[in-house]
Amino acid sequence: MPSRPSWEGFLKFNLISVPVKGYNAAASGGGKIGAHLLHKKCHSRIRYKKVCPVHGEVANDEIVSGYEVSKGQYVLVDADERGELKSEDDKTIAVDAFVRPEVIDPVYFSGRSYYLVPSGKVAQKPYTVLLEALRDEGRYAVAQVVFAGRAQVAVVRPCQGVLAMTLLSYESQVKAPAPFASEVEKPAVSAQERKLAQTLIEAATAEEFDLSRYKDEYTGKLAKLIESKTGKKKRSTGKAGEEPAVINLMDALRQSLTRARKGPARPPAAPGKGGKKTTSRKATRTPRRRKTG
């Protein structure tokens, strides 16, 4: 566990207040490989200067913030004025309601999540009560919390033995799907096609989701490419995949159903001894070994 939490405060619902610590759920770096812009001739890093089209390069202490109200017209707002607009950081996750998970569309999830853990011995019991109650009832807690001086909406939910808090986007920050619905022509679908598709979905439905089965192949290939160019190794280039053949929809559904009934391909086992860490249990069950002797 990290030595310092990202956030500390209280998780409050009704008359109950639970001291908690929040740790960022995002892994440091996220496994991404960053690239820099370089000068092609000498490979020096490209630098950017802050330039005014009228007066040339400008020093940092001569730069202010402005909001465009009409073409070429700006209203200046300084840091102190913006600071007065921020909400008081009261260090409280205030629960407003409890809802079923399906009533919150995932499109509103901002991608910023934190693991909440009890802060101190006194927090253990009320924390566990809330954790188990949310799990048993199958509910999410909808709450308001102040982060970096801004009021945020969040959901708090059970997640593999701890409470996880995910910040939500406000409704005004997410595009509604209605304008895009005009591109869906809604062609006639036969009862047989619908039935086959439903059967396919049912056959391919997993009891649980195992995220460890999915790997970031691009980052792995990029790392190997960088290594090969650093060590001057010969790199093998795979051919681009061919375009899939267009076949009859009914035939495609039948073939897909046959594949689904055979079950998903088992991912390769991790090297070395001991089990590997997974996000959750595998969707496919492993048969028990027969006792010998």
Coordinates of N, CA and C in Angstrom, one line a residue, residues 28-201:
S28 N 0.7 3.9 -11.4 CA 1.6 4.9 -11.8 C 2.1 4.7 -13.2
G29 N 1.9 5.6 -14.1 CA 2.4 5.4 -15.4 C 1.4 4.6 -16.3
G30 N 0.7 3.7 -15.7 CA -0.3 3.0 -16.4 C 0.3 2.1 -17.5
G31 N 1.6 1.8 -17.4 CA 2.2 0.9 -18.4 C 2.5 1.6 -19.7
K32 N 2.1 2.9 -19.8 CA 2.3 3.6 -21.1 C 3.8 4.0 -21.3
I33 N 4.1 4.1 -22.6 CA 5.5 4.5 -23.0 C 5.4 5.9 -23.6
G34 N 6.0 6.9 -23.1 CA 5.9 8.2 -23.6 C 6.9 8.5 -24.7
A35 N 6.6 9.3 -25.6 CA 7.5 9.7 -26.7 C 7.7 11.2 -26.6
H36 N 8.9 11.7 -27.0 CA 9.3 13.1 -27.0 C 9.4 13.6 -28.5
L37 N 9.2 14.8 -28.7 CA 9.4 15.4 -30.0 C 10.9 15.9 -30.1
L38 N 11.6 15.5 -31.2 CA 13.0 15.7 -31.3 C 13.2 16.4 -32.7
H39 N 14.4 17.1 -32.7 CA 14.8 17.7 -34.0 C 15.4 16.5 -34.9
K40 N 14.9 16.4 -36.1 CA 15.3 15.3 -36.9 C 16.8 15.2 -37.1
K41 N 17.5 16.3 -37.2 CA 18.9 16.3 -37.6 C 19.8 15.9 -36.4
C42 N 19.5 16.5 -35.2 CA 20.4 16.3 -34.1 C 19.8 15.5 -32.9
H43 N 18.5 15.2 -33.0 CA 17.8 14.5 -31.9 C 17.7 15.3 -30.6
S44 N 17.8 16.6 -30.7 CA 17.6 17.5 -29.5 C 16.1 17.6 -29.2
R45 N 15.8 17.8 -27.9 CA 14.4 17.9 -27.5 C 13.8 19.3 -28.1
I46 N 12.6 19.2 -28.6 CA 11.9 20.4 -29.1 C 11.4 21.2 -27.9
R47 N 11.6 22.5 -27.9 CA 11.1 23.4 -26.8 C 10.1 24.4 -27.4
Y48 N 9.2 24.7 -26.6 CA 8.1 25.7 -27.0 C 8.2 27.0 -26.2
K49 N 8.2 28.1 -26.9 CA 8.2 29.4 -26.3 C 6.8 30.0 -26.3
K50 N 6.5 30.8 -25.3 CA 5.2 31.5 -25.2 C 5.4 32.8 -25.9
V51 N 4.7 32.9 -27.0 CA 4.9 34.1 -27.9 C 3.6 34.8 -28.2
C52 N 3.7 36.1 -28.1 CA 2.6 37.0 -28.5 C 2.8 37.4 -30.0
P53 N 1.8 37.3 -30.8 CA 1.9 37.7 -32.2 C 2.3 39.1 -32.5
V54 N 2.1 40.0 -31.5 CA 2.4 41.4 -31.6 C 3.7 41.8 -31.0
H55 N 4.1 41.2 -29.8 CA 5.3 41.6 -29.1 C 6.3 40.6 -29.0
G56 N 6.1 39.4 -29.6 CA 7.1 38.3 -29.5 C 7.1 37.5 -28.2
E57 N 8.2 37.0 -27.8 CA 8.3 36.1 -26.6 C 7.8 36.9 -25.4
V58 N 7.0 36.2 -24.5 CA 6.5 36.9 -23.3 C 6.9 36.1 -22.1
A59 N 7.3 36.9 -21.0 CA 7.7 36.3 -19.8 C 6.5 35.7 -19.0
N60 N 6.7 34.8 -18.1 CA 5.6 34.2 -17.4 C 4.8 35.2 -16.6
D61 N 5.5 36.2 -16.0 CA 4.8 37.1 -15.1 C 4.0 38.1 -15.9
E62 N 4.1 38.1 -17.2 CA 3.3 39.0 -18.1 C 2.1 38.2 -18.7
I63 N 1.8 37.0 -18.3 CA 0.8 36.2 -18.9 C -0.4 36.2 -17.9
V64 N -1.6 36.4 -18.4 CA -2.8 36.4 -17.6 C -3.8 35.5 -18.2
S65 N -4.9 35.1 -17.5 CA -5.9 34.3 -18.0 C -7.2 35.1 -18.4
G66 N -7.7 34.7 -19.5 CA -8.9 35.4 -20.0 C -9.9 34.5 -20.7
Y67 N -11.2 34.8 -20.6 CA -12.2 34.0 -21.2 C -12.9 34.8 -22.3
E68 N -13.0 34.2 -23.5 CA -13.5 34.8 -24.7 C -15.0 34.9 -24.6
V69 N -15.5 36.2 -24.6 CA -17.0 36.4 -24.5 C -17.6 36.7 -25.9
S70 N -16.7 37.2 -26.8 CA -17.1 37.4 -28.2 C -15.8 37.4 -29.0
K71 N -15.9 37.4 -30.3 CA -14.8 37.3 -31.2 C -13.7 38.3 -30.9
G72 N -12.6 37.9 -30.3 CA -11.5 38.8 -30.0 C -11.6 39.6 -28.8
Q73 N -12.7 39.4 -28.0 CA -13.0 40.1 -26.8 C -12.9 39.2 -25.6
Y74 N -12.1 39.5 -24.6 CA -11.8 38.6 -23.5 C -12.1 39.3 -22.1
V75 N -12.5 38.6 -21.2 CA -12.7 39.0 -19.8 C -11.6 38.4 -19.0
L76 N -10.8 39.2 -18.3 CA -9.7 38.7 -17.5 C -10.1 38.3 -16.1
V77 N -9.7 37.1 -15.7 CA -10.0 36.6 -14.3 C -8.7 36.1 -13.8
D78 N -8.3 36.6 -12.6 CA -7.0 36.2 -12.1 C -7.2 35.0 -11.1
A79 N -6.1 34.5 -10.7 CA -6.1 33.3 -9.8 C -6.8 33.5 -8.5
D80 N -6.7 34.6 -7.9 CA -7.4 34.9 -6.7 C -8.9 34.9 -6.9
E81 N -9.4 35.5 -8.0 CA -10.8 35.5 -8.2 C -11.4 34.1 -8.5
R82 N -10.6 33.3 -9.2 CA -11.0 31.9 -9.4 C -11.0 31.1 -8.1
G83 N -10.0 31.4 -7.2 CA -9.9 30.7 -6.0 C -11.1 30.9 -5.1
E84 N -11.7 32.1 -5.2 CA -12.9 32.4 -4.4 C -14.1 31.6 -4.8
L85 N -14.1 31.1 -6.0 CA -15.2 30.3 -6.5 C -15.2 28.9 -6.1
K86 N -14.0 28.4 -5.6 CA -13.9 27.0 -5.2 C -14.7 26.7 -3.9
S87 N -15.1 25.5 -3.9 CA -15.9 25.0 -2.7 C -14.9 24.8 -1.6
E88 N -15.5 24.9 -0.4 CA -14.6 24.7 0.8 C -14.3 23.2 0.9
D89 N -13.0 22.9 1.1 CA -12.6 21.5 1.1 C -12.9 20.9 2.5
D90 N -14.1 20.5 2.6 CA -14.6 20.0 4.0 C -14.2 18.6 4.3
K91 N -13.5 17.9 3.4 CA -13.0 16.5 3.6 C -14.1 15.6 4.0
T92 N -15.2 15.7 3.2 CA -16.4 14.8 3.5 C -16.9 14.2 2.2
I93 N -17.2 12.9 2.2 CA -17.9 12.2 1.1 C -19.3 12.1 1.7
A94 N -20.2 12.9 1.2 CA -21.6 13.0 1.8 C -22.5 12.2 0.9
V95 N -23.0 11.0 1.4 CA -23.9 10.1 0.7 C -25.3 10.7 0.6
D96 N -25.8 10.9 -0.6 CA -27.1 11.4 -0.8 C -28.2 10.3 -1.0
A97 N -27.8 9.2 -1.6 CA -28.8 8.2 -1.9 C -28.1 6.9 -2.2
F98 N -28.9 5.8 -2.2 CA -28.4 4.5 -2.6 C -29.2 4.0 -3.8
V99 N -28.5 3.6 -4.9 CA -29.2 3.2 -6.1 C -28.7 1.8 -6.6
R100 N -29.5 1.2 -7.5 CA -29.1 0.0 -8.2 C -28.0 0.4 -9.2
P101 N -27.0 -0.4 -9.4 CA -25.9 -0.1 -10.3 C -26.4 0.2 -11.7
E102 N -27.5 -0.5 -12.2 CA -27.9 -0.4 -13.6 C -28.5 1.0 -13.9
V103 N -28.9 1.8 -12.9 CA -29.5 3.1 -13.2 C -28.5 4.1 -13.5
I104 N -27.2 3.9 -13.3 CA -26.2 4.8 -13.6 C -25.5 4.3 -14.9
D105 N -25.7 5.1 -16.0 CA -25.0 4.7 -17.3 C -23.5 4.9 -17.2
P106 N -22.7 3.9 -17.5 CA -21.3 4.0 -17.4 C -20.7 5.1 -18.2
V107 N -21.4 5.7 -19.2 CA -20.9 6.8 -19.9 C -20.5 8.0 -19.0
Y108 N -21.2 8.1 -17.8 CA -20.9 9.1 -16.9 C -19.7 8.9 -16.0
F109 N -19.1 7.7 -16.1 CA -17.9 7.4 -15.2 C -16.7 8.2 -15.8
S110 N -16.1 9.0 -15.0 CA -15.0 9.8 -15.5 C -13.7 9.1 -15.7
G111 N -13.5 7.9 -15.1 CA -12.3 7.2 -15.1 C -11.4 7.5 -14.0
R112 N -11.8 8.4 -13.1 CA -11.0 8.7 -11.9 C -11.5 7.9 -10.7
S113 N -10.8 6.9 -10.2 CA -11.3 6.1 -9.1 C -10.3 6.0 -8.0
Y114 N -10.8 5.8 -6.8 CA -10.0 5.8 -5.6 C -10.5 4.6 -4.7
Y115 N -9.6 4.0 -4.0 CA -9.9 2.9 -3.1 C -10.0 3.6 -1.7
L116 N -11.2 3.4 -1.0 CA -11.4 4.0 0.3 C -11.1 2.9 1.3
V117 N -10.3 3.2 2.3 CA -10.0 2.2 3.4 C -10.3 2.9 4.7
P118 N -10.6 2.1 5.8 CA -10.8 2.7 7.1 C -9.6 3.4 7.6
S119 N -9.7 4.6 8.2 CA -8.6 5.3 8.8 C -8.7 5.1 10.3
G120 N -7.9 4.2 10.9 CA -7.8 4.0 12.3 C -8.7 2.9 12.8
K121 N -8.5 2.4 14.0 CA -9.2 1.3 14.5 C -10.7 1.6 14.7
V122 N -11.0 2.8 15.1 CA -12.4 3.1 15.3 C -13.3 3.1 14.0
A123 N -12.6 3.2 12.9 CA -13.4 3.2 11.6 C -13.7 1.8 11.1
Q124 N -13.0 0.8 11.6 CA -13.1 -0.6 11.1 C -14.6 -1.1 11.1
K125 N -15.2 -1.0 12.2 CA -16.6 -1.6 12.3 C -17.6 -0.9 11.4
P126 N -17.8 0.5 11.5 CA -18.8 1.1 10.6 C -18.4 1.0 9.1
Y127 N -17.1 0.9 8.8 CA -16.7 0.7 7.4 C -17.2 -0.6 6.9
T128 N -16.9 -1.7 7.7 CA -17.3 -3.0 7.4 C -18.8 -3.2 7.2
V129 N -19.6 -2.5 8.1 CA -21.0 -2.6 8.1 C -21.5 -2.0 6.8
L130 N -21.0 -0.9 6.4 CA -21.4 -0.2 5.1 C -21.0 -1.1 3.9
L131 N -19.8 -1.6 3.9 CA -19.3 -2.4 2.8 C -20.1 -3.6 2.6
E132 N -20.4 -4.3 3.7 CA -21.2 -5.6 3.6 C -22.7 -5.3 3.2
A133 N -23.2 -4.2 3.7 CA -24.6 -3.8 3.4 C -24.7 -3.5 1.9
L134 N -23.8 -2.7 1.4 CA -23.8 -2.4 0.0 C -23.7 -3.7 -0.9
R135 N -22.8 -4.5 -0.5 CA -22.6 -5.8 -1.2 C -23.8 -6.7 -1.2
D136 N -24.4 -6.8 0.0 CA -25.6 -7.7 0.2 C -26.8 -7.2 -0.5
E137 N -27.0 -5.9 -0.5 CA -28.2 -5.3 -1.2 C -28.0 -5.0 -2.6
G138 N -26.7 -5.1 -3.1 CA -26.4 -4.8 -4.5 C -26.7 -3.4 -4.9
R139 N -26.2 -2.4 -4.1 CA -26.4 -1.0 -4.3 C -25.1 -0.2 -4.4
Y140 N -25.2 0.9 -5.0 CA -24.2 1.9 -5.1 C -24.6 3.1 -4.2
A141 N -23.7 3.8 -3.6 CA -24.0 5.0 -2.8 C -23.6 6.2 -3.7
V142 N -24.5 7.1 -3.9 CA -24.3 8.3 -4.7 C -23.9 9.4 -3.7
A143 N -22.8 10.1 -3.9 CA -22.3 11.0 -2.9 C -21.8 12.3 -3.6
Q144 N -21.5 13.3 -2.8 CA -20.9 14.5 -3.2 C -19.6 14.7 -2.4
V145 N -18.5 15.1 -3.1 CA -17.3 15.3 -2.4 C -16.5 16.4 -3.1
V146 N -15.7 17.1 -2.3 CA -14.9 18.2 -2.9 C -13.5 17.7 -3.2
F147 N -13.1 17.8 -4.4 CA -11.7 17.4 -4.9 C -11.1 18.6 -5.5
A148 N -9.9 19.0 -5.1 CA -9.1 20.1 -5.6 C -10.0 21.4 -5.7
G149 N -10.8 21.6 -4.7 CA -11.6 22.8 -4.6 C -12.8 22.8 -5.4
R150 N -13.2 21.7 -6.0 CA -14.4 21.6 -6.9 C -15.3 20.5 -6.4
A151 N -16.6 20.8 -6.3 CA -17.6 19.8 -5.9 C -17.7 18.8 -7.0
Q152 N -17.7 17.5 -6.6 CA -17.8 16.4 -7.6 C -18.9 15.5 -7.1
V153 N -19.5 14.8 -8.1 CA -20.5 13.7 -7.8 C -19.7 12.4 -8.0
A154 N -20.0 11.5 -7.1 CA -19.3 10.2 -7.1 C -20.2 9.1 -6.7
V155 N -19.8 7.9 -7.1 CA -20.4 6.6 -6.6 C -19.4 5.9 -5.8
V156 N -19.9 5.3 -4.7 CA -19.1 4.5 -3.8 C -19.7 3.1 -3.8
R157 N -18.9 2.1 -4.1 CA -19.4 0.7 -4.3 C -18.4 -0.3 -3.8
P158 N -18.9 -1.5 -3.5 CA -18.0 -2.6 -3.0 C -17.1 -3.0 -4.2
C159 N -15.8 -3.3 -3.9 CA -14.9 -3.7 -5.0 C -13.9 -4.7 -4.3
Q160 N -14.1 -6.0 -4.4 CA -13.1 -7.0 -4.0 C -12.6 -6.7 -2.6
G161 N -13.6 -6.5 -1.7 CA -13.2 -6.4 -0.3 C -12.9 -5.0 0.3
V162 N -13.0 -4.0 -0.6 CA -12.9 -2.6 -0.2 C -14.0 -1.8 -0.8
L163 N -14.1 -0.5 -0.4 CA -15.0 0.4 -1.1 C -14.2 1.2 -2.1
A164 N -14.8 1.3 -3.3 CA -14.1 2.1 -4.4 C -15.0 3.3 -4.7
M165 N -14.4 4.4 -4.8 CA -15.1 5.6 -5.2 C -14.7 6.1 -6.6
T166 N -15.7 6.3 -7.5 CA -15.5 6.7 -8.8 C -16.2 8.1 -9.0
L167 N -15.4 9.1 -9.5 CA -16.0 10.4 -9.8 C -16.8 10.3 -11.1
L168 N -17.9 11.0 -11.1 CA -18.8 11.0 -12.3 C -18.7 12.4 -13.0
S169 N -18.9 12.3 -14.3 CA -19.1 13.6 -15.1 C -20.5 14.1 -14.8
Y170 N -20.6 15.5 -14.9 CA -21.9 16.1 -14.8 C -22.6 15.9 -16.1
E171 N -23.9 15.9 -16.0 CA -24.7 15.7 -17.2 C -24.4 16.6 -18.4
S172 N -24.0 17.9 -18.1 CA -23.7 18.8 -19.1 C -22.3 18.5 -19.7
Q173 N -21.5 17.6 -19.1 CA -20.2 17.3 -19.7 C -20.2 16.1 -20.6
V174 N -21.4 15.5 -20.8 CA -21.5 14.3 -21.6 C -22.5 14.5 -22.7
K175 N -22.1 14.2 -23.9 CA -23.1 14.3 -25.1 C -24.2 13.3 -24.9
A176 N -25.4 13.7 -25.3 CA -26.5 12.8 -25.3 C -26.5 12.0 -26.5
P177 N -26.9 10.7 -26.5 CA -26.9 9.8 -27.6 C -27.9 10.1 -28.7
A178 N -28.9 10.9 -28.4 CA -30.0 11.2 -29.3 C -29.6 11.7 -30.7
P179 N -28.6 12.7 -30.7 CA -28.2 13.2 -32.1 C -27.6 12.2 -33.0
F180 N -27.0 11.1 -32.4 CA -26.3 10.1 -33.1 C -27.3 8.9 -33.6
A181 N -28.5 8.9 -33.0 CA -29.4 7.8 -33.3 C -29.9 7.9 -34.8
S182 N -29.8 9.1 -35.4 CA -30.3 9.3 -36.8 C -29.4 8.4 -37.7
E183 N -28.2 8.0 -37.3 CA -27.4 7.2 -38.2 C -27.7 5.7 -38.1
V184 N -28.6 5.4 -37.2 CA -29.0 4.0 -37.1 C -30.3 3.8 -37.9
E185 N -30.2 3.1 -39.0 CA -31.3 3.0 -40.0 C -32.5 2.1 -39.5
K186 N -32.2 1.2 -38.6 CA -33.2 0.3 -38.1 C -33.8 -0.6 -39.2
P187 N -33.0 -1.4 -39.9 CA -33.5 -2.3 -40.9 C -34.4 -3.4 -40.3
A188 N -35.2 -4.0 -41.1 CA -36.1 -5.1 -40.6 C -35.2 -6.3 -40.1
V189 N -35.5 -6.8 -39.0 CA -34.8 -8.0 -38.4 C -35.8 -9.1 -38.3
S190 N -35.5 -10.3 -38.9 CA -36.4 -11.4 -38.8 C -36.3 -12.0 -37.4
A191 N -37.4 -12.8 -37.1 CA -37.5 -13.4 -35.8 C -36.3 -14.5 -35.7
Q192 N -36.0 -15.1 -36.8 CA -34.9 -16.1 -36.7 C -33.6 -15.5 -36.5
E193 N -33.3 -14.3 -37.1 CA -32.1 -13.6 -36.9 C -32.0 -13.2 -35.4
R194 N -33.1 -12.6 -34.9 CA -33.1 -12.2 -33.5 C -32.8 -13.3 -32.5
K195 N -33.5 -14.4 -32.8 CA -33.4 -15.6 -31.9 C -32.0 -16.2 -32.0
L196 N -31.3 -16.2 -33.1 CA -30.0 -16.7 -33.2 C -29.0 -15.8 -32.5
A197 N -29.2 -14.5 -32.6 CA -28.3 -13.5 -31.9 C -28.5 -13.7 -30.4
Q198 N -29.7 -13.8 -30.0 CA -30.0 -14.0 -28.5 C -29.3 -15.3 -28.0
T199 N -29.4 -16.3 -28.8 CA -28.8 -17.6 -28.4 C -27.3 -17.5 -28.3
L200 N -26.8 -16.8 -29.3 CA -25.3 -16.5 -29.3 C -24.9 -15.8 -28.1
I201 N -25.6 -14.7 -27.7 CA -25.3 -13.9 -26.5 C -25.3 -14.8 -25.3

